Amino acid sequence: MSKRFSILGCLLAASMLMGCAAPAAPAKAPPAAELPTSTPAPTAAPEQTTKGGSLTIGIIEEPETLNPYITQLATSYEVLSGVMEGLLGYNEKQAFVPMLAESYEVSADGLTYTFKLRKNVKWHDGKPFTSADVMATWKIIMNPDFGAFNTLGWEKITDLQTPDDNTVVMKTAEKYAPFLSYVGTGIISPKHKIDEGLDKFKQDFGRKPIGTGPFMLSKWDASQAIELTKNKDYWRGEPNLDLIRLKIVPDDNTLFVQLGTGETQMAIKIAASRYAEATSLANAQVAVTGSSGWTHIDLKMIDFLQDTKVRQALDFATPRAEIVEKLLKGLAIEGFGDQTPNTPWYNPNIKPRPYDLDQAAKLLEEAGFKKNADGILEKDGKPFELEYWVISGDQQTKQVQQVIAASWAKLGIKVDAREEDIKSIFGPNGYQFTKKMTGGQYGWTNGNDPDDMFYWHSSQIPKDPTGTGGNVQAFFNKFSFQKEIDDLTAAGVKEVDPAKRAEIYWKIQELLQREVPVIFLYWPKDIYVVPKNLTNFKPNPFNYTLWNAGEWALQK
Amino acid sequence: MRIYLFRRLLGAIPLLIGIATISFIFMMAMPGGPDTMLARNSRMSAEQLANIRRNMGLDQPVPVQFGRWMWNLARGDLGLSFTRFQPVTEVIKERIGPTVRLVTVAIAISIIFAVGLGVISAVWRYSWFDYLTTTLSYIGLALPVFWLALMLQVVFALQLRLLPSADMNSERFSPLLHLILPAATLAIGTVASWSRYVRSSMLEVINLDYIRTARAKGVRALQVITKHALRNALIPFITVVALDVPFYLAGAVLTETIFSWPGLGRLFFESLRSRDYPVLMGLLAYSAVLIVLFNIIADLIYAWLDPRIKYQ
């Protein structure tokens, strides 16, 4: 999963999954954390797995296209995770597992990747999978007339050779640590479909993708449901379930009514506010896992917000613990960085700042602020006025905003709580490009590679309000620590040794904690509602829901 | 009459062009666009984004984009959806059937109940029945559709398990049963307002001299009401129906969302959210044509039913 906004509405994602190859944990970095679950996740059944049965999953948003390279929605990847595959994949511990490639080798200089492909794998339409499909995938991704949204990693390939049907050799020009994540786990498409032409590949393949996965798409009733039937010739073995129906239920309330009546049996990543309701459903159980998202408030580097003391003060004045306990009912973890707590990149030695209004007030005083006649903090005759933006449409987000705004107001900051729909808020006329002091609350979702240049590096500052890049805070002024973070994030991408790499990312988190370019709020958890008799369901932050759907079974 | 019709149809063309122009301007004035989130995609390069913008035609000035759209429209091409990459006509075609089905049933129910309730209320004016239906009408008008839909769903589907909660079809229930709750949701508000029209229309007619004459002649009460009064009272009502229908055919977003009904209302809302301009313009063109068309039809029906009216 690559970086994307984790909200309803448009999400961007690429199904590039990446992580450290070596199972041995590096000396300083801790092993991958246990996935916290509130109820025991359904475990693997003993020898007898019941065959057959169908499962209806309710999804809130319909994929707009199932072509993996031109979809903007995470929901498309949820569907595709049971239908299409890459050379490698991730397991529930973020370790590489061989998928379409049986094995791979990286040359000593780190520039050449050789993949040995699995034999006797068939596409859903019966044609054999060969190295030519990998070559065609690379070509289409890099084709500017096609307009793929995700080219990172693939554009590092300088040369791709297919010496035989089962071998692919990729050459690159420089060491690039995320390569195996972005390219190795990227979705591979069939050459014979790509060769049908750009328009057909966009339109027809987008409506009926052909993959190698445990399920194949048999029917897509527009706006109603997508049906996946089992792939009898799946290379891992025939799946247990006969049919998975992904029903589109655009309203949250309707979804829960349907879970209650049994018209729908399963729901993915429901809102934390629905947790209590979910646990009271008769035939369902609830699984909670960590996610790869981090919710935060971005602070524009302008005026008073350029002063580190001010940002640290805001951090002290943010009641994270209260929000996580009372509003989110414990279904999140207080956050302090951009790496999530279930990975070796996460720095366990850092703690979020405690809630301390006095300390915050002290810092603001040191920064030269005094309360004016209206009780608002002022410096050099200018009052401290902050616009605090959230994406509209979500009740929980608004509650969080209100709590934080009230707390900041106690310090004497004039907080203007605003909201806007997602396209307006992140558009060229949105708050990020106005000359006012602003904070915007939203979430990014990480991919499996710790590469975070997108968020912090100076090359990722958009050139103009319509430009690309994730470092929008630095649009008007760079960070005071920009050089330091540039060096660190760039080094993180070049360092291939996992232990040394982890050290770099730990340093980045220390820097982020110290300098507070954004107020980290929390790491949300993912909540799934599944039928009681579903076994082998293994949700995790590193894969989309259907990643191991071939193993799922419904006990009678 | 034929000349009149021809003139109306001819006059519709500049009207539709005007509607299209204004709609396009408003659409482009919306902040953000279909490319907004692409700019925040961590794998998107600036060249790629420029390519994509060019493919969508977004790099052209607004009048040029509009000109291109009109030119394609004249050739019957509504273009490709920006997010789905399917032809817009196909996207709309997939969802028009469910909307038409739902709306037809809802309007049929509404007409039956509106006429029934309105007539009885008029004939027995100020009776307990009249007061009851009046009160219920106002409640029906005031009820938020969203809340009503949810309530119906919770009561009939979740608690009583009599009806399906959503969708068009399922294993447990027949398609007809699936139609009931969404059609009822739409019908309740419609009946509430339409029955008022019928009632006041009837009241106007019932007190006219010719009705009194018919009664005096000894015509049976039922015949007086249906054959003599109702036929005249319904003329303005039919006009009201003809004017309302195109708005329903454009899709009812809230009802379709709650009952997961795959119709045009939901399509409009989704396209609005993702700023899918071709689909939005396609839907706007479709509704505009319907509204103009039904306006003409309403006028024609009125002229046909009321012999006093002649068009030149």
Tab-separated table of C-alpha atoms in Angstrom, chain B residues 14-130:
chain	number	residue	atom	x	y	z
B	14	PRO	CA	-31.700	27.669	-27.409
B	15	LEU	CA	-33.167	26.938	-24.006
B	16	LEU	CA	-31.204	23.706	-23.709
B	17	ILE	CA	-28.045	25.384	-24.932
B	18	GLY	CA	-28.513	28.049	-22.291
B	19	ILE	CA	-29.033	25.440	-19.587
B	20	ALA	CA	-25.952	23.546	-20.715
B	21	THR	CA	-23.827	26.698	-20.680
B	22	ILE	CA	-24.872	27.762	-17.222
B	23	SER	CA	-24.484	24.243	-15.867
B	24	PHE	CA	-21.006	23.979	-17.316
B	25	ILE	CA	-19.973	27.280	-15.795
B	26	PHE	CA	-21.235	26.273	-12.374
B	27	MET	CA	-19.606	22.869	-12.666
B	28	MET	CA	-16.212	24.322	-13.499
B	29	ALA	CA	-16.596	26.856	-10.722
B	30	MET	CA	-16.612	24.058	-8.150
B	31	PRO	CA	-13.324	24.036	-6.293
B	32	GLY	CA	-11.078	21.104	-7.017
B	33	GLY	CA	-11.374	18.768	-9.942
B	34	PRO	CA	-10.981	15.140	-10.983
B	35	ASP	CA	-7.231	15.611	-10.786
B	36	THR	CA	-7.090	17.091	-7.282
B	37	MET	CA	-6.267	13.907	-5.417
B	38	LEU	CA	-3.887	12.723	-8.103
B	39	ALA	CA	-1.592	15.557	-7.185
B	40	ARG	CA	-1.316	14.077	-3.689
B	41	ASN	CA	-0.543	10.571	-4.914
B	42	SER	CA	2.907	9.647	-3.719
B	43	ARG	CA	3.754	7.824	-6.930
B	44	MET	CA	2.623	10.503	-9.370
B	45	SER	CA	5.269	12.471	-11.173
B	46	ALA	CA	4.691	15.973	-12.497
B	47	GLU	CA	4.967	14.787	-16.122
B	48	GLN	CA	2.441	12.022	-15.548
B	49	LEU	CA	0.008	14.453	-14.005
B	50	ALA	CA	0.444	16.840	-16.910
B	51	ASN	CA	-0.264	13.949	-19.300
B	52	ILE	CA	-3.374	12.962	-17.431
B	53	ARG	CA	-4.618	16.533	-17.361
B	54	ARG	CA	-4.087	16.780	-21.078
B	55	ASN	CA	-6.033	13.561	-21.667
B	56	MET	CA	-8.927	14.955	-19.662
B	57	GLY	CA	-8.754	18.224	-21.573
B	58	LEU	CA	-8.273	20.108	-18.325
B	59	ASP	CA	-5.341	22.089	-19.635
B	60	GLN	CA	-7.620	23.974	-22.025
B	61	PRO	CA	-9.449	27.165	-21.037
B	62	VAL	CA	-13.043	26.679	-19.937
B	63	PRO	CA	-14.753	27.993	-23.119
B	64	VAL	CA	-12.647	25.615	-25.211
B	65	GLN	CA	-13.610	22.676	-22.993
B	66	PHE	CA	-17.240	23.700	-23.269
B	67	GLY	CA	-17.011	24.095	-27.031
B	68	ARG	CA	-15.510	20.651	-27.342
B	69	TRP	CA	-18.220	19.124	-25.213
B	70	MET	CA	-21.005	20.810	-27.238
B	71	TRP	CA	-19.390	19.725	-30.490
B	72	ASN	CA	-19.225	16.130	-29.332
B	73	LEU	CA	-22.774	16.319	-28.035
B	74	ALA	CA	-23.969	17.432	-31.444
B	75	ARG	CA	-22.450	14.261	-32.810
B	76	GLY	CA	-24.127	12.185	-30.124
B	77	ASP	CA	-20.957	11.577	-28.143
B	78	LEU	CA	-21.117	12.296	-24.456
B	79	GLY	CA	-17.475	11.388	-23.962
B	80	LEU	CA	-15.734	9.090	-21.502
B	81	SER	CA	-16.064	9.174	-17.752
B	82	PHE	CA	-12.893	10.601	-16.202
B	83	THR	CA	-12.821	8.077	-13.398
B	84	ARG	CA	-14.412	5.000	-14.939
B	85	PHE	CA	-13.039	5.377	-18.464
B	86	GLN	CA	-16.348	4.026	-19.760
B	87	PRO	CA	-18.477	5.939	-22.257
B	88	VAL	CA	-20.861	8.228	-20.408
B	89	THR	CA	-23.846	6.875	-22.327
B	90	GLU	CA	-22.990	3.400	-21.079
B	91	VAL	CA	-22.612	4.598	-17.491
B	92	ILE	CA	-26.000	6.280	-17.632
B	93	LYS	CA	-27.661	3.395	-19.462
B	94	GLU	CA	-26.594	0.956	-16.760
B	95	ARG	CA	-28.405	2.957	-14.119
B	96	ILE	CA	-31.402	4.425	-15.881
B	97	GLY	CA	-33.465	1.222	-15.751
B	98	PRO	CA	-33.578	0.986	-11.952
B	99	THR	CA	-34.477	4.652	-11.621
B	100	VAL	CA	-37.270	4.421	-14.168
B	101	ARG	CA	-38.620	1.298	-12.487
B	102	LEU	CA	-38.616	2.838	-9.049
B	103	VAL	CA	-40.058	6.141	-10.202
B	104	THR	CA	-42.810	4.536	-12.276
B	105	VAL	CA	-43.995	2.463	-9.350
B	106	ALA	CA	-43.707	5.366	-6.912
B	107	ILE	CA	-45.642	7.710	-9.181
B	108	ALA	CA	-48.317	5.132	-9.921
B	109	ILE	CA	-48.863	4.564	-6.209
B	110	SER	CA	-48.782	8.291	-5.609
B	111	ILE	CA	-51.410	9.047	-8.226
B	112	ILE	CA	-53.775	6.398	-6.898
B	113	PHE	CA	-53.471	7.516	-3.293
B	114	ALA	CA	-53.331	11.231	-4.023
B	115	VAL	CA	-56.463	11.154	-6.137
B	116	GLY	CA	-58.259	8.864	-3.712
B	117	LEU	CA	-57.411	10.840	-0.606
B	118	GLY	CA	-57.855	14.206	-2.297
B	119	VAL	CA	-61.270	13.409	-3.693
B	120	ILE	CA	-62.619	11.945	-0.480
B	121	SER	CA	-61.277	14.875	1.494
B	122	ALA	CA	-62.958	17.300	-0.883
B	123	VAL	CA	-66.276	15.538	-0.977
B	124	TRP	CA	-66.439	15.213	2.783
B	125	ARG	CA	-64.837	18.479	3.528
B	126	TYR	CA	-64.247	19.271	7.184
B	127	SER	CA	-65.073	15.718	8.217
B	128	TRP	CA	-62.820	13.752	10.561
B	129	PHE	CA	-61.353	12.077	7.486
B	130	ASP	CA	-60.507	15.424	5.983
